[in-house]
Each structure stands twice: as structure tokens, then as C-alpha cells.
């Protein structure tokens, strides 16, 4: 197996692992002493310090062991309504880069300073587009063959409205 194939398999495994953990964590309810669900269990807090021009993300305790993030290298990439709910959502460049690309996180605005993580994955040459329904589509592009920019793999992630996450949809080889 060549290194490109191994890297693809590793990325697919990480994506599968992340989605599996997210699905099980999101479905859990932690009961407090009063038997009420804590509405903040799976929500991130995002604060912007205008003095230092720095964003701070606080990771929910339930997700802290599986969240890929270097909080000191956060960079706002873009804002927009990524799930067609009328609220401003956020895309961050998370600062972690490797041969598989760089990590980007999409956070959907719930209310106040609380956001739901909808995507946290390595992307190469990312593109964010809007479909006919107003939902964002995330695309990642990489060379299919080393040193051959004419063959490109386009990986597409679509928004799953039920789960409130972006999921891998398909990969296409463009020539």
C-alpha cells in the first residue's frame, strides 16, 4: 500500500470514529439531581474578546476527550447560516494541520453564546457552498495521483437536518 492509500484509510477511520462518538454522546441525557436534562450538555460556548481580538471555545465535558482542537490557534474562517435556520453560524480554522489537510470546525448557533458542533474534520482546499434548500455543502479537494493536479478527488459533506451534523456524502474523481 502506498502512503496516499494509507492516509485515506486513516482519514476515513477518524471520520467514522468521530461520527460514531458524536452520535452516541449527543443521544445521551445526563440527569441532574432534579431529574431534568441539562440543556448545555453537548453545547460549546464561544466567546469573543474584543480587547485581544481572540475567540475562546469552551468544550463540553462530555466531548472533551474526542474534540480535535488547538484552542490557541483558532481563526475565524467565515460566518453564515449553514443550516438554514436564520441564525449566524461559525466556521473556524482549528489550527491543526497535517498531510491530510487542516482541521475545520462548523458550529451551529443555538442561542446566546451556545453552539452545537456540526463538523470537525481535516479538509484540503475547503470550499463551502449553498444548496437549493439553503444548507451548506462542505467540499474538500486533493490530488488523486501524486504530482498530477489534473485528477482531483472531491469529497462532499452534506448537512443532515435530523442529526444536525455534516456527514460524508460522496467522493468524486474529477479529471
PDB file of C-alpha atoms in Angstrom:
ATOM      1  CA  UNK A   1       0.000   0.000   0.000  1.00  0.00           C
ATOM      2  CA  UNK A   2       1.305   3.439  -0.825  1.00  0.00           C
ATOM      3  CA  UNK A   3       1.270   6.293   1.684  1.00  0.00           C
ATOM      4  CA  UNK A   4      -1.627   8.062  -0.041  1.00  0.00           C
ATOM      5  CA  UNK A   5      -3.852   4.985   0.337  1.00  0.00           C
ATOM      6  CA  UNK A   6      -2.858   4.587   3.991  1.00  0.00           C
ATOM      7  CA  UNK A   7      -3.598   8.280   4.623  1.00  0.00           C
ATOM      8  CA  UNK A   8      -7.052   7.955   3.025  1.00  0.00           C
ATOM      9  CA  UNK A   9      -7.876   4.896   5.103  1.00  0.00           C
ATOM     10  CA  UNK A  10      -6.711   6.675   8.267  1.00  0.00           C
ATOM     11  CA  UNK A  11      -8.859   9.728   7.477  1.00  0.00           C
ATOM     12  CA  UNK A  12     -11.926   7.593   6.798  1.00  0.00           C
ATOM     13  CA  UNK A  13     -11.349   5.741  10.073  1.00  0.00           C
ATOM     14  CA  UNK A  14     -11.019   9.019  12.011  1.00  0.00           C
ATOM     15  CA  UNK A  15     -14.172  10.377  10.375  1.00  0.00           C
ATOM     16  CA  UNK A  16     -16.072   7.168  11.207  1.00  0.00           C
ATOM     17  CA  UNK A  17     -14.790   7.204  14.786  1.00  0.00           C
ATOM     18  CA  UNK A  18     -15.703  10.874  15.264  1.00  0.00           C
ATOM     19  CA  UNK A  19     -19.222  10.389  13.897  1.00  0.00           C
ATOM     20  CA  UNK A  20     -19.787   7.258  15.967  1.00  0.00           C
ATOM     21  CA  UNK A  21     -18.747   9.015  19.171  1.00  0.00           C
ATOM     22  CA  UNK A  22     -20.761  12.137  18.342  1.00  0.00           C
ATOM     23  CA  UNK A  23     -23.886  10.114  17.689  1.00  0.00           C
ATOM     24  CA  UNK A  24     -23.650   8.238  20.975  1.00  0.00           C
ATOM     25  CA  UNK A  25     -22.784  11.321  23.017  1.00  0.00           C
ATOM     26  CA  UNK A  26     -25.483  13.517  21.500  1.00  0.00           C
ATOM     27  CA  UNK A  27     -28.108  10.894  22.282  1.00  0.00           C
ATOM     28  CA  UNK A  28     -27.224  10.663  25.987  1.00  0.00           C
ATOM     29  CA  UNK A  29     -29.083  12.578  28.676  1.00  0.00           C
ATOM     30  CA  UNK A  30     -27.369  13.266  31.963  1.00  0.00           C
ATOM     31  CA  UNK A  31     -29.788  13.617  34.821  1.00  0.00           C
ATOM     32  CA  UNK A  32     -29.199  16.241  37.439  1.00  0.00           C
ATOM     33  CA  UNK A  33     -30.436  15.886  40.988  1.00  0.00           C
ATOM     34  CA  UNK A  34     -33.830  17.216  39.903  1.00  0.00           C
ATOM     35  CA  UNK A  35     -34.187  14.665  37.039  1.00  0.00           C
ATOM     36  CA  UNK A  36     -34.111  17.419  34.422  1.00  0.00           C
ATOM     37  CA  UNK A  37     -31.917  17.363  31.347  1.00  0.00           C
ATOM     38  CA  UNK A  38     -29.113  19.914  31.330  1.00  0.00           C
ATOM     39  CA  UNK A  39     -29.638  21.874  28.076  1.00  0.00           C
ATOM     40  CA  UNK A  40     -25.911  22.726  27.857  1.00  0.00           C
ATOM     41  CA  UNK A  41     -24.556  19.127  27.986  1.00  0.00           C
ATOM     42  CA  UNK A  42     -23.444  18.993  24.359  1.00  0.00           C
ATOM     43  CA  UNK A  43     -23.154  22.684  23.584  1.00  0.00           C
ATOM     44  CA  UNK A  44     -19.924  24.618  23.186  1.00  0.00           C
ATOM     45  CA  UNK A  45     -19.582  28.164  24.429  1.00  0.00           C
ATOM     46  CA  UNK A  46     -17.895  30.579  22.057  1.00  0.00           C
ATOM     47  CA  UNK A  47     -16.785  33.961  23.322  1.00  0.00           C
ATOM     48  CA  UNK A  48     -15.039  36.779  21.502  1.00  0.00           C
ATOM     49  CA  UNK A  49     -12.692  39.054  23.444  1.00  0.00           C
ATOM     50  CA  UNK A  50     -12.761  42.381  21.599  1.00  0.00           C
ATOM     51  CA  UNK A  51      -9.795  43.711  23.568  1.00  0.00           C
ATOM     52  CA  UNK A  52      -7.450  40.943  22.420  1.00  0.00           C
ATOM     53  CA  UNK A  53      -9.389  40.027  19.240  1.00  0.00           C
ATOM     54  CA  UNK A  54      -9.389  36.383  20.345  1.00  0.00           C
ATOM     55  CA  UNK A  55     -12.064  33.679  20.211  1.00  0.00           C
ATOM     56  CA  UNK A  56     -12.359  31.233  23.089  1.00  0.00           C
ATOM     57  CA  UNK A  57     -14.173  27.926  22.756  1.00  0.00           C
ATOM     58  CA  UNK A  58     -15.173  26.012  25.865  1.00  0.00           C
ATOM     59  CA  UNK A  59     -15.653  22.314  25.132  1.00  0.00           C
ATOM     60  CA  UNK A  60     -18.478  20.466  26.924  1.00  0.00           C
ATOM     61  CA  UNK A  61     -17.138  17.927  29.397  1.00  0.00           C
ATOM     62  CA  UNK A  62     -18.846  15.030  27.570  1.00  0.00           C
ATOM     63  CA  UNK A  63     -16.946  15.819  24.354  1.00  0.00           C
ATOM     64  CA  UNK A  64     -13.566  16.921  25.707  1.00  0.00           C
ATOM     65  CA  UNK A  65     -11.810  13.598  25.034  1.00  0.00           C
ATOM     66  CA  UNK A  66     -12.782  13.463  21.343  1.00  0.00           C
ATOM     67  CA  UNK A  67     -12.608  17.097  20.244  1.00  0.00           C
ATOM     68  CA  UNK A  68      -9.822  17.926  17.752  1.00  0.00           C
ATOM     69  CA  UNK A  69      -8.844  21.474  18.573  1.00  0.00           C
ATOM     70  CA  UNK A  70      -5.854  23.631  19.302  1.00  0.00           C
ATOM     71  CA  UNK A  71      -7.632  26.451  21.080  1.00  0.00           C
ATOM     72  CA  UNK A  72      -4.605  28.754  20.954  1.00  0.00           C
ATOM     73  CA  UNK A  73      -4.543  28.692  17.129  1.00  0.00           C
ATOM     74  CA  UNK A  74      -8.216  29.338  16.376  1.00  0.00           C
ATOM     75  CA  UNK A  75      -9.003  31.538  13.411  1.00  0.00           C
ATOM     76  CA  UNK A  76     -12.445  32.619  12.296  1.00  0.00           C
ATOM     77  CA  UNK A  77     -12.827  31.395   8.720  1.00  0.00           C
ATOM     78  CA  UNK A  78     -16.363  32.538   7.946  1.00  0.00           C
ATOM     79  CA  UNK A  79     -19.831  33.109   9.314  1.00  0.00           C
ATOM     80  CA  UNK A  80     -23.193  32.420   7.729  1.00  0.00           C
ATOM     81  CA  UNK A  81     -26.399  30.461   8.079  1.00  0.00           C
ATOM     82  CA  UNK A  82     -25.102  26.938   7.393  1.00  0.00           C
ATOM     83  CA  UNK A  83     -28.248  25.015   8.368  1.00  0.00           C
ATOM     84  CA  UNK A  84     -30.956  27.397   7.051  1.00  0.00           C
ATOM     85  CA  UNK A  85     -32.372  28.253  10.486  1.00  0.00           C
ATOM     86  CA  UNK A  86     -31.893  32.027  10.240  1.00  0.00           C
ATOM     87  CA  UNK A  87     -29.050  32.176  12.810  1.00  0.00           C
ATOM     88  CA  UNK A  88     -25.414  33.125  12.216  1.00  0.00           C
ATOM     89  CA  UNK A  89     -23.215  30.049  12.464  1.00  0.00           C
ATOM     90  CA  UNK A  90     -19.407  29.954  12.553  1.00  0.00           C
ATOM     91  CA  UNK A  91     -16.616  28.098  10.730  1.00  0.00           C
ATOM     92  CA  UNK A  92     -13.251  28.049  12.493  1.00  0.00           C
ATOM     93  CA  UNK A  93      -9.868  27.038  11.152  1.00  0.00           C
ATOM     94  CA  UNK A  94      -8.841  24.982  14.172  1.00  0.00           C
ATOM     95  CA  UNK A  95      -5.069  25.250  13.700  1.00  0.00           C
ATOM     96  CA  UNK A  96      -4.229  21.553  13.463  1.00  0.00           C
ATOM     97  CA  UNK A  97      -2.677  20.667  10.103  1.00  0.00           C
ATOM     98  CA  UNK A  98      -1.028  17.580   8.678  1.00  0.00           C
ATOM     99  CA  UNK A  99      -0.667  15.743   5.394  1.00  0.00           C
ATOM    100  CA  UNK A 100      -4.437  15.149   5.377  1.00  0.00           C
ATOM    101  CA  UNK A 101      -5.198  18.869   5.400  1.00  0.00           C
ATOM    102  CA  UNK A 102      -6.217  21.187   8.215  1.00  0.00           C
ATOM    103  CA  UNK A 103      -8.986  20.807  10.779  1.00  0.00           C
ATOM    104  CA  UNK A 104     -12.072  22.963  10.338  1.00  0.00           C
ATOM    105  CA  UNK A 105     -14.954  23.152  12.783  1.00  0.00           C
ATOM    106  CA  UNK A 106     -18.511  24.198  11.952  1.00  0.00           C
ATOM    107  CA  UNK A 107     -20.505  25.436  14.923  1.00  0.00           C
ATOM    108  CA  UNK A 108     -24.270  25.947  14.650  1.00  0.00           C
ATOM    109  CA  UNK A 109     -25.672  28.774  16.752  1.00  0.00           C
ATOM    110  CA  UNK A 110     -28.253  27.528  19.227  1.00  0.00           C
ATOM    111  CA  UNK A 111     -28.770  30.633  21.418  1.00  0.00           C
ATOM    112  CA  UNK A 112     -26.799  33.297  23.264  1.00  0.00           C
ATOM    113  CA  UNK A 113     -23.157  32.056  23.389  1.00  0.00           C
ATOM    114  CA  UNK A 114     -24.058  28.371  22.932  1.00  0.00           C
ATOM    115  CA  UNK A 115     -23.182  26.461  19.765  1.00  0.00           C
ATOM    116  CA  UNK A 116     -23.547  22.871  18.563  1.00  0.00           C
ATOM    117  CA  UNK A 117     -20.579  21.235  16.845  1.00  0.00           C
ATOM    118  CA  UNK A 118     -21.776  20.048  13.422  1.00  0.00           C
ATOM    119  CA  UNK A 119     -18.437  19.269  11.759  1.00  0.00           C
ATOM    120  CA  UNK A 120     -14.855  18.787  12.954  1.00  0.00           C
ATOM    121  CA  UNK A 121     -12.649  17.248  10.297  1.00  0.00           C
ATOM    122  CA  UNK A 122      -9.499  17.578   8.221  1.00  0.00           C
ATOM    123  CA  UNK A 123     -10.101  19.332   4.886  1.00  0.00           C
ATOM    124  CA  UNK A 124      -7.791  20.078   1.956  1.00  0.00           C
ATOM    125  CA  UNK A 125      -8.567  23.195  -0.085  1.00  0.00           C
ATOM    126  CA  UNK A 126     -12.018  23.520   1.512  1.00  0.00           C
ATOM    127  CA  UNK A 127     -14.986  25.093  -0.231  1.00  0.00           C
ATOM    128  CA  UNK A 128     -18.319  25.970   1.332  1.00  0.00           C
ATOM    129  CA  UNK A 129     -21.331  26.217  -0.981  1.00  0.00           C
ATOM    130  CA  UNK A 130     -25.083  26.534  -0.528  1.00  0.00           C
ATOM    131  CA  UNK A 131     -27.555  24.038  -1.975  1.00  0.00           C
ATOM    132  CA  UNK A 132     -31.077  24.795  -3.264  1.00  0.00           C
ATOM    133  CA  UNK A 133     -32.582  24.427   0.236  1.00  0.00           C
ATOM    134  CA  UNK A 134     -30.148  26.918   1.783  1.00  0.00           C
ATOM    135  CA  UNK A 135     -27.992  24.295   3.510  1.00  0.00           C
ATOM    136  CA  UNK A 136     -24.229  24.465   3.242  1.00  0.00           C
ATOM    137  CA  UNK A 137     -22.264  21.778   1.450  1.00  0.00           C
ATOM    138  CA  UNK A 138     -18.659  21.284   2.508  1.00  0.00           C
ATOM    139  CA  UNK A 139     -16.163  20.197  -0.142  1.00  0.00           C
ATOM    140  CA  UNK A 140     -12.567  19.087   0.166  1.00  0.00           C
ATOM    141  CA  UNK A 141     -10.209  18.685  -2.797  1.00  0.00           C
ATOM    142  CA  UNK A 142      -6.980  16.719  -3.101  1.00  0.00           C
ATOM    143  CA  UNK A 143      -4.851  15.156  -5.820  1.00  0.00           C
ATOM    144  CA  UNK A 144      -5.833  11.605  -6.737  1.00  0.00           C
ATOM    145  CA  UNK A 145      -2.351  10.848  -8.027  1.00  0.00           C
ATOM    146  CA  UNK A 146       0.767  12.450  -6.617  1.00  0.00           C
ATOM    147  CA  UNK A 147       2.036  15.338  -8.740  1.00  0.00           C
ATOM    148  CA  UNK A 148      -0.956  15.125 -11.093  1.00  0.00           C
ATOM    149  CA  UNK A 149      -3.184  18.161 -10.487  1.00  0.00           C
ATOM    150  CA  UNK A 150      -5.478  17.110 -13.341  1.00  0.00           C
ATOM    151  CA  UNK A 151      -7.006  14.242 -11.319  1.00  0.00           C
ATOM    152  CA  UNK A 152      -8.705  15.599  -8.214  1.00  0.00           C
ATOM    153  CA  UNK A 153     -10.764  13.803  -5.570  1.00  0.00           C
ATOM    154  CA  UNK A 154     -13.684  15.944  -4.471  1.00  0.00           C
ATOM    155  CA  UNK A 155     -15.119  14.812  -1.121  1.00  0.00           C
ATOM    156  CA  UNK A 156     -18.565  16.185  -0.333  1.00  0.00           C
ATOM    157  CA  UNK A 157     -20.214  16.547   3.078  1.00  0.00           C
ATOM    158  CA  UNK A 158     -23.934  17.352   3.334  1.00  0.00           C
ATOM    159  CA  UNK A 159     -25.975  18.600   6.251  1.00  0.00           C
ATOM    160  CA  UNK A 160     -28.188  16.007   7.973  1.00  0.00           C
ATOM    161  CA  UNK A 161     -31.070  18.049   9.355  1.00  0.00           C
ATOM    162  CA  UNK A 162     -32.246  15.282  11.710  1.00  0.00           C
ATOM    163  CA  UNK A 163     -28.852  14.783  13.373  1.00  0.00           C
ATOM    164  CA  UNK A 164     -27.777  18.443  12.981  1.00  0.00           C
ATOM    165  CA  UNK A 165     -24.343  17.426  11.643  1.00  0.00           C
ATOM    166  CA  UNK A 166     -22.491  17.435   8.342  1.00  0.00           C
ATOM    167  CA  UNK A 167     -21.976  13.874   7.108  1.00  0.00           C
ATOM    168  CA  UNK A 168     -19.818  12.426   4.380  1.00  0.00           C
ATOM    169  CA  UNK A 169     -21.956  12.164   1.234  1.00  0.00           C
ATOM    170  CA  UNK A 170     -19.658  11.007  -1.558  1.00  0.00           C
ATOM    171  CA  UNK A 171     -16.281  11.321  -3.260  1.00  0.00           C
ATOM    172  CA  UNK A 172     -15.932  12.035  -6.958  1.00  0.00           C
ATOM    173  CA  UNK A 173     -12.796  11.887  -9.092  1.00  0.00           C
ATOM    174  CA  UNK A 174     -12.711  14.887 -11.409  1.00  0.00           C
ATOM    175  CA  UNK A 175     -10.455  14.732 -14.445  1.00  0.00           C
TER     176      UNK A 175
END
